[in-house]
Tab-separated table of C-alpha atoms (C1' of nucleotides) in Angstrom:
chain	number	residue	atom	x	y	z
Q	1	MET	CA	7.780	13.526	4.317
Q	2	SER	CA	9.124	14.298	0.902
Q	3	LYS	CA	7.530	16.209	-1.928
Q	4	ILE	CA	9.785	14.789	-4.599
Q	5	PRO	CA	7.782	12.913	-7.247
Q	6	GLN	CA	8.711	9.279	-7.495
Q	7	ALA	CA	9.568	9.602	-11.169
Q	8	THR	CA	12.069	12.262	-10.233
Q	9	ALA	CA	13.492	10.212	-7.391
Q	10	LYS	CA	14.226	7.345	-9.755
Q	11	ARG	CA	16.297	9.594	-11.967
Q	12	LEU	CA	18.401	11.064	-9.194
Q	13	PRO	CA	20.995	8.286	-9.052
Q	14	LEU	CA	21.427	8.637	-12.794
Q	15	TYR	CA	21.987	12.368	-12.594
Q	16	TYR	CA	24.382	11.826	-9.764
Q	17	ARG	CA	26.535	9.420	-11.716
Q	18	PHE	CA	26.758	11.607	-14.773
Q	19	LEU	CA	27.567	14.678	-12.729
Q	20	ASN	CA	30.339	12.673	-11.140
Q	21	ASN	CA	31.661	11.804	-14.577
Q	22	LEU	CA	31.600	15.438	-15.637
Q	23	ASN	CA	33.364	16.464	-12.465
Q	24	HIS	CA	36.120	13.923	-13.056
Q	25	GLN	CA	36.477	15.255	-16.570
Q	26	GLY	CA	37.144	18.643	-15.027
Q	27	LYS	CA	33.974	20.257	-16.353
Q	28	LYS	CA	32.921	23.276	-14.298
Q	29	ARG	CA	29.463	23.980	-15.704
Q	30	VAL	CA	26.756	22.120	-17.473
Q	31	SER	CA	23.418	23.102	-18.999
Q	32	SER	CA	20.231	21.082	-18.826
Q	33	LYS	CA	20.580	20.644	-22.584
Q	34	GLU	CA	24.033	19.079	-22.332
Q	35	LEU	CA	22.986	16.844	-19.477
Q	36	SER	CA	19.893	15.882	-21.436
Q	37	GLU	CA	22.015	14.599	-24.298
Q	38	ALA	CA	24.162	12.602	-21.918
Q	39	VAL	CA	21.457	10.928	-19.848
Q	40	LYS	CA	18.756	10.840	-22.544
Q	41	VAL	CA	16.142	12.665	-20.509
Q	42	ASP	CA	14.322	15.712	-21.859
Q	43	SER	CA	15.969	18.944	-20.745
Q	44	ALA	CA	12.710	20.408	-19.423
Q	45	THR	CA	12.267	17.305	-17.312
Q	46	ILE	CA	15.749	17.742	-15.909
Q	47	ARG	CA	15.098	21.371	-15.017
Q	48	ARG	CA	11.797	20.417	-13.439
Q	49	ASP	CA	13.460	17.620	-11.473
Q	50	PHE	CA	16.164	19.928	-10.160
Q	51	SER	CA	13.634	22.629	-9.344
Q	52	TYR	CA	12.008	20.449	-6.694
Q	53	PHE	CA	15.154	21.002	-4.668
Q	54	GLY	CA	15.146	24.761	-5.175
Q	55	ALA	CA	16.931	27.056	-7.588
Q	56	LEU	CA	20.161	25.181	-8.156
Q	57	GLY	CA	21.189	26.785	-11.414
Q	58	LYS	CA	21.763	30.243	-12.805
Q	59	LYS	CA	19.810	31.639	-15.715
Q	60	GLY	CA	21.908	32.094	-18.806
Q	61	TYR	CA	24.698	30.037	-17.254
Q	62	GLY	CA	23.524	26.566	-16.340
Q	63	TYR	CA	24.548	24.561	-13.316
Q	64	ASN	CA	27.827	24.553	-11.462
Q	65	VAL	CA	28.910	20.918	-11.539
Q	66	GLU	CA	30.715	20.897	-8.238
Q	67	TYR	CA	27.925	22.659	-6.411
Q	68	LEU	CA	25.249	20.437	-7.867
Q	69	LEU	CA	27.238	17.344	-7.054
Q	70	GLY	CA	27.716	18.441	-3.472
Q	71	PHE	CA	24.040	19.135	-3.174
Q	72	PHE	CA	23.057	15.738	-4.477
Q	73	ARG	CA	25.605	14.008	-2.326
Q	74	LYS	CA	23.757	15.292	0.691
Q	75	THR	CA	20.311	14.760	-0.764
Q	76	LEU	CA	20.984	11.205	-1.844
Q	77	ASP	CA	22.617	10.427	1.485
Q	78	GLN	CA	25.795	9.556	-0.310
Q	79	ASP	CA	27.646	10.059	2.930
Q	80	GLU	CA	25.632	7.520	4.826
Q	81	LEU	CA	26.523	3.947	3.962
Q	82	THR	CA	23.812	1.371	3.431
Q	83	ASP	CA	24.677	-2.280	3.905
Q	84	VAL	CA	23.158	-4.821	1.578
Q	85	ALA	CA	23.139	-8.612	1.514
Q	86	LEU	CA	23.057	-10.619	-1.690
Q	87	ILE	CA	21.228	-13.925	-1.698
Q	88	GLY	CA	22.195	-16.357	-4.433
Q	89	VAL	CA	25.727	-16.404	-5.828
Q	90	GLY	CA	24.977	-17.595	-9.345
Q	91	ASN	CA	26.051	-15.757	-12.460
Q	92	LEU	CA	23.757	-12.829	-11.848
Q	93	GLY	CA	24.719	-12.607	-8.203
Q	94	THR	CA	28.393	-12.780	-9.073
Q	95	ALA	CA	27.959	-9.947	-11.550
Q	96	PHE	CA	26.648	-7.796	-8.701
Q	97	LEU	CA	29.472	-8.786	-6.403
Q	98	HIS	CA	32.046	-7.698	-8.943
Q	99	TYR	CA	30.383	-4.356	-9.350
Q	100	ASN	CA	32.267	-1.957	-7.172
Q	101	PHE	CA	29.424	-0.012	-5.625
Q	102	LEU	CA	31.609	1.771	-3.162
Q	103	LYS	CA	33.397	3.656	-5.891
Q	104	ASN	CA	30.680	6.230	-6.541
Q	105	ASN	CA	28.014	5.019	-4.245
Q	106	ASN	CA	26.594	4.920	-0.798
Q	107	ILE	CA	25.881	1.243	-0.980
Q	108	GLN	CA	27.994	-1.685	0.073
Q	109	ILE	CA	27.255	-5.329	-0.494
Q	110	LYS	CA	28.453	-6.590	2.830
Q	111	MET	CA	27.844	-10.306	2.519
Q	112	ALA	CA	26.491	-12.970	0.223
Q	113	PHE	CA	24.703	-16.268	0.842
Q	114	ASP	CA	24.502	-19.470	-1.136
Q	115	ALA	CA	23.698	-23.127	-0.564
Q	116	ASP	CA	26.666	-24.374	-2.598
Q	117	GLU	CA	29.352	-25.639	-0.220
Q	118	GLU	CA	32.009	-24.896	-2.829
Q	119	LYS	CA	31.188	-21.221	-2.723
Q	120	VAL	CA	30.725	-20.947	1.032
Q	121	GLY	CA	33.849	-19.613	2.696
Q	122	THR	CA	35.192	-17.899	-0.396
Q	123	LYS	CA	35.245	-14.216	-1.178
Q	124	ILE	CA	33.997	-12.740	-4.430
Q	125	GLY	CA	35.073	-9.191	-5.087
Q	126	GLU	CA	35.947	-8.729	-1.402
Q	127	VAL	CA	32.520	-9.956	-0.318
Q	128	PRO	CA	32.421	-13.044	1.914
Q	129	VAL	CA	30.055	-15.862	0.973
Q	130	TYR	CA	28.235	-17.567	3.843
Q	131	HIS	CA	25.957	-20.567	3.901
Q	132	ILE	CA	22.306	-19.813	3.384
Q	133	ASN	CA	21.518	-21.669	6.608
Q	134	ASP	CA	23.380	-18.981	8.536
Q	135	MET	CA	21.450	-16.143	6.963
Q	136	GLU	CA	19.504	-14.969	9.996
Q	137	GLU	CA	22.520	-15.195	12.239
Q	138	LYS	CA	24.866	-13.214	9.975
Q	139	MET	CA	22.415	-10.678	8.651
Q	140	THR	CA	21.673	-8.783	11.842
Q	141	GLY	CA	21.519	-5.094	11.043
Q	142	VAL	CA	21.271	-5.542	7.304
Q	143	LYS	CA	17.941	-4.228	6.059
Q	144	VAL	CA	18.240	-4.541	2.278
Q	145	ALA	CA	18.643	-7.689	0.205
Q	146	ILE	CA	19.252	-8.476	-3.445
Q	147	LEU	CA	17.527	-11.678	-4.505
Q	148	THR	CA	19.352	-13.531	-7.259
Q	149	ILE	CA	18.162	-17.066	-6.571
Q	150	PRO	CA	16.057	-19.490	-8.615
Q	151	ALA	CA	12.349	-18.674	-8.707
Q	152	SER	CA	11.542	-21.876	-6.851
Q	153	GLU	CA	13.433	-20.641	-3.800
Q	154	ALA	CA	11.936	-17.159	-3.817
Q	155	ASP	CA	9.000	-17.637	-1.473
Q	156	GLY	CA	10.907	-19.563	1.166
Q	157	ILE	CA	13.807	-17.150	1.314
Q	158	THR	CA	11.474	-14.155	1.243
Q	159	ASN	CA	9.623	-15.407	4.303
Q	160	ARG	CA	12.882	-15.845	6.130
Q	161	LEU	CA	13.993	-12.341	5.167
Q	162	VAL	CA	10.690	-10.912	6.355
Q	163	ASP	CA	10.994	-12.674	9.698
Q	164	GLN	CA	14.537	-11.435	10.009
Q	165	GLY	CA	13.325	-7.829	9.694
Q	166	ILE	CA	14.164	-6.793	6.143
Q	167	THR	CA	12.797	-3.462	4.870
Q	168	GLY	CA	13.660	-3.594	1.168
Q	169	ILE	CA	14.175	-6.304	-1.443
Q	170	LEU	CA	15.491	-6.004	-4.982
Q	171	ASN	CA	13.958	-9.071	-6.575
Q	172	PHE	CA	15.527	-10.478	-9.721
Q	173	THR	CA	13.581	-13.729	-9.685
Q	174	PRO	CA	10.631	-14.118	-12.036
Q	175	ALA	CA	8.421	-14.813	-9.006
Q	176	ARG	CA	6.302	-11.962	-7.665
Q	177	ILE	CA	6.953	-12.319	-3.991
Q	178	THR	CA	4.422	-11.534	-1.266
Q	179	VAL	CA	5.474	-9.445	1.702
Q	180	PRO	CA	3.781	-7.385	4.427
Q	181	GLY	CA	2.814	-3.881	3.370
Q	182	HIS	CA	5.640	-2.114	5.143
Q	183	ILE	CA	8.336	-3.849	3.104
Q	184	ARG	CA	9.301	-2.397	-0.245
Q	185	VAL	CA	9.988	-4.749	-3.127
Q	186	HIS	CA	11.316	-3.668	-6.517
Q	187	HIS	CA	11.020	-6.289	-9.213
Q	188	ILE	CA	13.466	-6.507	-12.091
Q	189	ASP	CA	12.435	-9.263	-14.424
Q	190	LEU	CA	15.035	-9.802	-17.098
Q	191	ALA	CA	12.852	-11.985	-19.290
Q	192	VAL	CA	9.999	-9.493	-19.158
Q	193	GLU	CA	12.331	-6.660	-20.064
Q	194	LEU	CA	13.545	-8.502	-23.117
Q	195	GLN	CA	10.035	-9.501	-24.158
Q	196	ALA	CA	8.771	-5.961	-23.682
Q	197	LEU	CA	11.553	-4.636	-25.911
Q	198	VAL	CA	10.647	-7.117	-28.628
Q	199	TYR	CA	6.959	-6.252	-28.298
Q	200	PHE	CA	7.690	-2.564	-28.651
Q	201	LEU	CA	9.861	-3.172	-31.678
Q	202	LYS	CA	7.041	-4.971	-33.420
Q	203	HIS	CA	4.135	-2.796	-32.380
Q	204	TYR	CA	5.593	0.613	-31.850
Q	205	PRO	CA	8.124	1.017	-34.657
Q	206	LEU	CA	10.171	4.177	-34.446
Q	207	THR	CA	10.531	6.316	-37.513
Q	208	LYS	CA	12.502	9.468	-36.840
Q	209	GLU	CA	13.052	10.739	-33.337
Q	210	ASP	CA	12.581	8.956	-30.054
J	1	MET	CA	-0.706	1.385	-35.339
J	2	SER	CA	-1.586	0.299	-31.857
J	3	LYS	CA	-3.787	1.939	-29.256
J	4	ILE	CA	-2.379	-0.049	-26.368
J	5	PRO	CA	-0.909	2.239	-23.710
J	6	GLN	CA	2.765	1.672	-23.144
J	7	ALA	CA	2.216	0.950	-19.457
J	8	THR	CA	-0.139	-1.842	-20.465
J	9	ALA	CA	2.249	-3.198	-23.083
J	10	LYS	CA	4.989	-3.507	-20.473
J	11	ARG	CA	2.754	-5.667	-18.311
J	12	LEU	CA	1.722	-8.069	-21.069
J	13	PRO	CA	4.734	-10.374	-20.853
J	14	LEU	CA	4.123	-10.641	-17.132
J	15	TYR	CA	0.493	-11.576	-17.575
J	16	TYR	CA	1.482	-14.064	-20.216
J	17	ARG	CA	3.915	-15.858	-17.971
J	18	PHE	CA	1.517	-16.135	-15.068
J	19	LEU	CA	-1.279	-17.356	-17.300
J	20	ASN	CA	1.103	-19.992	-18.549
J	21	ASN	CA	1.816	-21.039	-14.991
J	22	LEU	CA	-1.888	-21.292	-14.221
J	23	ASN	CA	-2.460	-23.311	-17.351
J	24	HIS	CA	0.279	-25.743	-16.407
J	25	GLN	CA	-1.291	-26.058	-12.995
J	26	GLY	CA	-4.462	-27.154	-14.742
J	27	LYS	CA	-6.475	-24.107	-13.745
J	28	LYS	CA	-9.389	-23.446	-16.097
J	29	ARG	CA	-10.573	-20.052	-14.976
J	30	VAL	CA	-9.126	-17.056	-13.224
J	31	SER	CA	-10.551	-13.767	-11.982
J	32	SER	CA	-8.859	-10.402	-12.171
J	33	LYS	CA	-8.705	-10.519	-8.386
J	34	GLU	CA	-6.786	-13.802	-8.289
J	35	LEU	CA	-4.444	-12.666	-11.027
J	36	SER	CA	-3.963	-9.404	-9.181
J	37	GLU	CA	-2.697	-11.214	-6.110
J	38	ALA	CA	-0.297	-13.269	-8.193
J	39	VAL	CA	1.268	-10.510	-10.288
J	40	LYS	CA	0.858	-7.686	-7.746
J	41	VAL	CA	-1.042	-5.385	-10.067
J	42	ASP	CA	-4.364	-3.816	-9.063
J	43	SER	CA	-7.312	-5.848	-10.321
J	44	ALA	CA	-8.978	-2.844	-11.942
J	45	THR	CA	-5.757	-2.178	-13.809
J	46	ILE	CA	-5.728	-5.761	-15.043
J	47	ARG	CA	-9.315	-5.538	-16.263
J	48	ARG	CA	-8.550	-2.229	-17.935
J	49	ASP	CA	-5.436	-3.686	-19.561
J	50	PHE	CA	-7.343	-6.665	-20.919
J	51	SER	CA	-10.213	-4.473	-22.090
J	52	TYR	CA	-7.969	-2.767	-24.643
J	53	PHE	CA	-8.049	-6.041	-26.529
J	54	GLY	CA	-11.825	-6.387	-26.330
J	55	ALA	CA	-14.143	-8.279	-24.024
J	56	LEU	CA	-12.000	-11.275	-23.118
J	57	GLY	CA	-13.773	-12.284	-19.939
J	58	LYS	CA	-17.250	-13.189	-18.806
J	59	LYS	CA	-19.131	-11.255	-16.161
J	60	GLY	CA	-19.631	-13.242	-13.019
J	61	TYR	CA	-17.184	-15.863	-14.237
J	62	GLY	CA	-13.772	-14.372	-14.883
J	63	TYR	CA	-11.418	-15.327	-17.669
J	64	ASN	CA	-10.939	-18.690	-19.320
J	65	VAL	CA	-7.246	-19.380	-18.879
J	66	GLU	CA	-6.761	-21.339	-22.066
J	67	TYR	CA	-8.629	-18.851	-24.194
J	68	LEU	CA	-6.812	-15.883	-22.708
J	69	LEU	CA	-3.491	-17.596	-23.158
J	70	GLY	CA	-4.231	-18.358	-26.789
J	71	PHE	CA	-5.270	-14.803	-27.351
J	72	PHE	CA	-2.087	-13.400	-25.851
J	73	ARG	CA	0.021	-15.898	-27.718
J	74	LYS	CA	-1.173	-14.329	-30.919
J	75	THR	CA	-1.075	-10.789	-29.630
J	76	LEU	CA	2.419	-11.104	-28.253
J	77	ASP	CA	3.544	-12.911	-31.408
J	78	GLN	CA	4.597	-15.856	-29.341
J	79	ASP	CA	4.473	-17.969	-32.455
J	80	GLU	CA	6.939	-15.848	-34.303
J	81	LEU	CA	10.491	-16.370	-33.136
J	82	THR	CA	12.764	-13.383	-32.617
J	83	ASP	CA	16.496	-13.968	-32.782
J	84	VAL	CA	18.698	-12.072	-30.389
J	85	ALA	CA	22.460	-11.693	-30.072
J	86	LEU	CA	24.195	-11.217	-26.753
J	87	ILE	CA	27.332	-9.081	-26.650
J	88	GLY	CA	29.641	-9.652	-23.725
J	89	VAL	CA	29.893	-13.039	-22.054
J	90	GLY	CA	30.727	-11.936	-18.518
J	91	ASN	CA	28.774	-13.005	-15.475
J	92	LEU	CA	25.702	-11.041	-16.431
J	93	GLY	CA	25.831	-12.249	-20.027
J	94	THR	CA	26.270	-15.827	-18.885
J	95	ALA	CA	23.227	-15.503	-16.625
J	96	PHE	CA	21.202	-14.590	-19.687
J	97	LEU	CA	22.595	-17.456	-21.719
J	98	HIS	CA	21.541	-19.952	-19.093
J	99	TYR	CA	18.037	-18.566	-19.041
J	100	ASN	CA	15.952	-20.816	-21.226
J	101	PHE	CA	13.926	-18.251	-23.116
J	102	LEU	CA	12.521	-20.729	-25.552
J	103	LYS	CA	10.584	-22.529	-22.870
J	104	ASN	CA	7.786	-19.995	-22.552
J	105	ASN	CA	8.936	-17.390	-24.947
J	106	ASN	CA	9.174	-16.213	-28.478
J	107	ILE	CA	12.739	-15.159	-28.059
J	108	GLN	CA	15.914	-17.055	-28.765
J	109	ILE	CA	19.424	-15.950	-27.996
J	110	LYS	CA	21.033	-17.251	-31.127
J	111	MET	CA	24.641	-16.274	-30.605
J	112	ALA	CA	26.986	-14.525	-28.246
J	113	PHE	CA	30.149	-12.500	-28.759
J	114	ASP	CA	33.166	-11.861	-26.612
J	115	ALA	CA	36.765	-10.766	-26.982
J	116	ASP	CA	38.126	-13.444	-24.668
J	117	GLU	CA	39.796	-16.170	-26.757
J	118	GLU	CA	39.112	-18.701	-24.013
J	119	LYS	CA	35.392	-18.238	-24.421
J	120	VAL	CA	35.355	-18.061	-28.211
J	121	GLY	CA	34.428	-21.382	-29.725
J	122	THR	CA	32.615	-22.672	-26.637
J	123	LYS	CA	28.901	-23.027	-26.103
J	124	ILE	CA	27.083	-21.706	-23.082
J	125	GLY	CA	23.612	-23.105	-22.580
J	126	GLU	CA	23.484	-24.229	-26.225
J	127	VAL	CA	24.476	-20.774	-27.454
J	128	PRO	CA	27.719	-20.525	-29.478
J	129	VAL	CA	30.233	-17.849	-28.529
J	130	TYR	CA	31.978	-16.088	-31.401
J	131	HIS	CA	34.763	-13.547	-31.435
J	132	ILE	CA	33.649	-9.958	-31.229
J	133	ASN	CA	35.665	-9.225	-34.380
J	134	ASP	CA	33.310	-11.448	-36.354
J	135	MET	CA	30.196	-9.701	-35.116
J	136	GLU	CA	29.093	-8.056	-38.359
J	137	GLU	CA	29.751	-11.196	-40.357
J	138	LYS	CA	27.818	-13.549	-38.056
J	139	MET	CA	24.985	-11.260	-37.106
J	140	THR	CA	23.271	-10.916	-40.458
J	141	GLY	CA	19.539	-11.059	-39.914
J	142	VAL	CA	19.683	-10.518	-36.166
J	143	LYS	CA	17.991	-7.244	-35.263
J	144	VAL	CA	18.037	-7.263	-31.469
J	145	ALA	CA	21.047	-7.218	-29.158
J	146	ILE	CA	21.618	-7.506	-25.426
J	147	LEU	CA	24.564	-5.428	-24.303
J	148	THR	CA	26.364	-6.877	-21.282
J	149	ILE	CA	29.810	-5.406	-21.836
J	150	PRO	CA	31.899	-2.965	-19.790
J	151	ALA	CA	30.737	0.644	-20.045
J	152	SER	CA	33.979	1.623	-21.728
J	153	GLU	CA	33.160	-0.566	-24.706
J	154	ALA	CA	29.565	0.571	-25.026
J	155	ASP	CA	29.945	3.387	-27.547
J	156	GLY	CA	32.226	1.490	-29.890
J	157	ILE	CA	30.092	-1.633	-29.987
J	158	THR	CA	26.913	0.409	-30.286
J	159	ASN	CA	28.210	2.173	-33.374
J	160	ARG	CA	29.073	-1.154	-34.943
J	161	LEU	CA	25.610	-2.524	-34.134
J	162	VAL	CA	23.991	0.547	-35.649
J	163	ASP	CA	26.014	0.191	-38.847
J	164	GLN	CA	25.115	-3.464	-38.959
J	165	GLY	CA	21.400	-2.579	-38.998
J	166	ILE	CA	20.200	-3.264	-35.471
J	167	THR	CA	16.669	-2.130	-34.514
J	168	GLY	CA	16.617	-2.715	-30.759
J	169	ILE	CA	19.159	-2.814	-27.931
J	170	LEU	CA	18.717	-3.906	-24.334
J	171	ASN	CA	21.504	-1.992	-22.660
J	172	PHE	CA	22.820	-3.196	-19.321
J	173	THR	CA	25.881	-0.974	-19.304
J	174	PRO	CA	25.813	2.137	-17.147
J	175	ALA	CA	26.536	4.198	-20.279
J	176	ARG	CA	23.605	5.938	-21.945
J	177	ILE	CA	24.290	5.082	-25.540
J	178	THR	CA	23.487	7.327	-28.485
J	179	VAL	CA	21.716	5.882	-31.510
J	180	PRO	CA	19.733	7.203	-34.491
J	181	GLY	CA	16.076	7.905	-33.707
J	182	HIS	CA	14.704	4.811	-35.415
J	183	ILE	CA	16.520	2.438	-33.067
J	184	ARG	CA	14.919	1.589	-29.743
J	185	VAL	CA	17.110	1.303	-26.664
J	186	HIS	CA	15.902	0.131	-23.261
J	187	HIS	CA	18.280	0.852	-20.438
J	188	ILE	CA	18.526	-1.351	-17.378
J	189	ASP	CA	20.977	0.088	-14.951
J	190	LEU	CA	21.561	-2.275	-12.064
J	191	ALA	CA	23.377	0.234	-9.899
J	192	VAL	CA	20.658	2.830	-10.399
J	193	GLU	CA	17.967	0.313	-9.503
J	194	LEU	CA	19.682	-0.516	-6.255
J	195	GLN	CA	20.306	3.129	-5.416
J	196	ALA	CA	16.719	4.023	-6.212
J	197	LEU	CA	15.474	1.292	-3.883
J	198	VAL	CA	17.669	2.589	-1.078
J	199	TYR	CA	16.526	6.156	-1.719
J	200	PHE	CA	12.898	5.112	-1.555
J	201	LEU	CA	13.479	3.214	1.659
J	202	LYS	CA	14.915	6.302	3.299
J	203	HIS	CA	12.561	8.919	1.923
J	204	TYR	CA	9.316	7.094	1.297
J	205	PRO	CA	8.945	4.716	4.218
J	206	LEU	CA	5.993	2.389	3.950
J	207	THR	CA	3.713	2.046	6.907
J	208	LYS	CA	0.809	-0.260	6.222
J	209	GLU	CA	-0.218	-1.148	2.722
J	210	ASP	CA	1.787	-0.624	-0.426
U	1	DA	C1'	-37.637	-20.215	-9.973
U	2	DA	C1'	-36.025	-16.982	-7.330
U	3	DT	C1'	-32.326	-15.117	-4.850
U	4	DA	C1'	-27.628	-14.338	-3.654
U	5	DA	C1'	-22.946	-13.944	-4.756
U	6	DG	C1'	-19.381	-13.099	-7.988
U	7	DT	C1'	-17.129	-10.645	-11.662
U	8	DC	C1'	-16.478	-8.067	-15.856
U	9	DG	C1'	-16.119	-3.765	-18.587
U	10	DT	C1'	-16.043	0.991	-18.331
U	11	DG	C1'	-17.505	6.056	-17.422
U	12	DA	C1'	-15.738	9.381	-14.742
U	13	DG	C1'	-12.670	11.414	-11.826
U	14	DC	C1'	-8.250	11.775	-9.954
U	15	DA	C1'	-3.240	11.654	-9.773
U	16	DA	C1'	1.158	11.754	-11.698
U	17	DT	C1'	4.195	13.042	-15.184
U	18	DT	C1'	5.791	15.351	-19.166
U	19	DT	C1'	6.176	19.054	-22.213
U	20	DC	C1'	5.535	23.718	-24.038
U	21	DA	C1'	6.747	28.212	-24.048
U	22	DC	C1'	8.273	32.349	-22.172
U	23	DA	C1'	9.684	36.069	-18.724
U	24	DA	C1'	13.687	36.810	-16.207
U	25	DT	C1'	18.303	36.922	-15.852
U	26	DA	C1'	23.291	35.944	-16.912
U	27	DT	C1'	27.007	35.797	-20.076
U	28	DT	C1'	29.495	36.924	-24.178
U	29	DA	C1'	30.687	39.641	-28.124
U	30	DT	C1'	31.288	43.911	-30.372
I	1	DA	C1'	27.658	50.084	-23.184
I	2	DT	C1'	24.870	47.782	-25.937
I	3	DA	C1'	23.180	44.016	-28.305
I	4	DA	C1'	23.015	39.270	-29.046
I	5	DT	C1'	22.897	34.861	-27.165
I	6	DA	C1'	22.197	31.388	-23.688
I	7	DT	C1'	19.739	29.241	-20.139
I	8	DT	C1'	16.988	28.785	-15.967
I	9	DG	C1'	12.602	28.135	-13.374
I	10	DT	C1'	7.870	27.619	-13.754
I	11	DG	C1'	2.712	28.490	-14.949
I	12	DA	C1'	-0.193	26.186	-17.678
I	13	DA	C1'	-1.591	22.693	-20.770
I	14	DA	C1'	-1.268	18.189	-22.394
I	15	DT	C1'	-0.608	13.497	-21.788
I	16	DT	C1'	-0.567	9.308	-19.535
I	17	DG	C1'	-1.910	6.190	-16.183
I	18	DC	C1'	-4.630	4.535	-12.156
I	19	DT	C1'	-8.593	3.639	-9.317
I	20	DC	C1'	-13.355	3.947	-7.805
I	21	DA	C1'	-17.701	2.469	-8.201
I	22	DC	C1'	-21.477	0.536	-10.423
I	23	DG	C1'	-24.680	-1.431	-14.099
I	24	DA	C1'	-24.960	-5.625	-16.455
I	25	DC	C1'	-24.568	-10.161	-16.675
I	26	DT	C1'	-23.208	-15.104	-15.059
I	27	DT	C1'	-23.053	-18.649	-11.910
I	28	DA	C1'	-24.263	-20.875	-7.671
I	29	DT	C1'	-27.540	-21.770	-4.042
I	30	DT	C1'	-31.820	-22.645	-1.917
DNA sequence: AATAAGTCGTGAGCAATTTCACAATATTAT
DNA sequence: ATAATATTGTGAAATTGCTCACGACTTATT
């Protein structure tokens, strides 16, 4: 279906955002070296990444910002809007709701769910909060969910999402949820990230570069 | 210094947490296959990961949970406490402050900083909030920081942290901060993670297994 | 005791990713 | 025009990580 390496695919949204920044700053051209300094990715890696999409740059010149941006807009389906539901309106969930994804993105958090009656019926950052009991009813058509609930709730909610027909879950709970093979789950484990950083600091001390 | 592959090192905190769970459940032994199902990592990968630390298991038996846990406690320096400062007490920062790292971890968020006078002087989840102006003064001895501030503040605060003598930063802002080569920065970009998930869903549809 | 079943640790191969390094080409300066 | 400088795109090599598959050993069963 797609020949783009996964490692490359993960960097695309990052490139896209920085190109957008450059464009807003009025910059007309950019070299892989400049972009490398901005996004902290090796310049050869950037050139390689771009090359999977064809020859987007010009030798001796670099890349035309506007052209590149337009290309990525199409490639990343920035025109096509993806609706997302957020489950769990705690602090982490609220942080997501306040993030204005629509500004530079193709993603819209359309609705949120929580069990707290005080939150149900309110809007947070334009996003309506419904009761978790109404999840299946309200979520028709929404295929992606962000899970920002307590770990103890993870399995139960996951099963309900699976039954409802979800295709992708961004899981922020420390639980490693189990789903059928056709559903994609990305785990982001904040505690693990912090522990990994500390481990690296102790065991892989940096001396000069990188 | 260490021969442990970075990919392995990143999985260690995850293994540690699940072993802790098993231990609390009273489980005495565990096989790489069982652990694999729990943490969603291939069992051969788990055995390979463990093997970097020597022969920790027994053929035909599996791993002794208590022994393995004790081993990792030492390896991951779970006995040695690492103090961390959190900069930016917004929703995301607050989520971190409520996370009880001390429970299973070697990490303690010791203090938080914010510019909002209403927050200064309060405690959130036992962690005192100080004014951002007092950062250098209060942070003596703290070498790790979590950055949960607006992107526009990232560069300024980063420079102050660098001058103060930081060694590691967990950066949640969308900005890619610039630091001297001896300082380790891990970026977690929530918007990019969500966009990457959506990209994968569209371009790398799953059919049966993983 | 003997057999069957379970499980580790790892050699070897494979796959993915990164990086080097340079020919080709474009731009800029003189 | 010419030379100097900049920068891409990519073959090839290097690095990193993952998985298979199996010998060796342990435990459980009969």
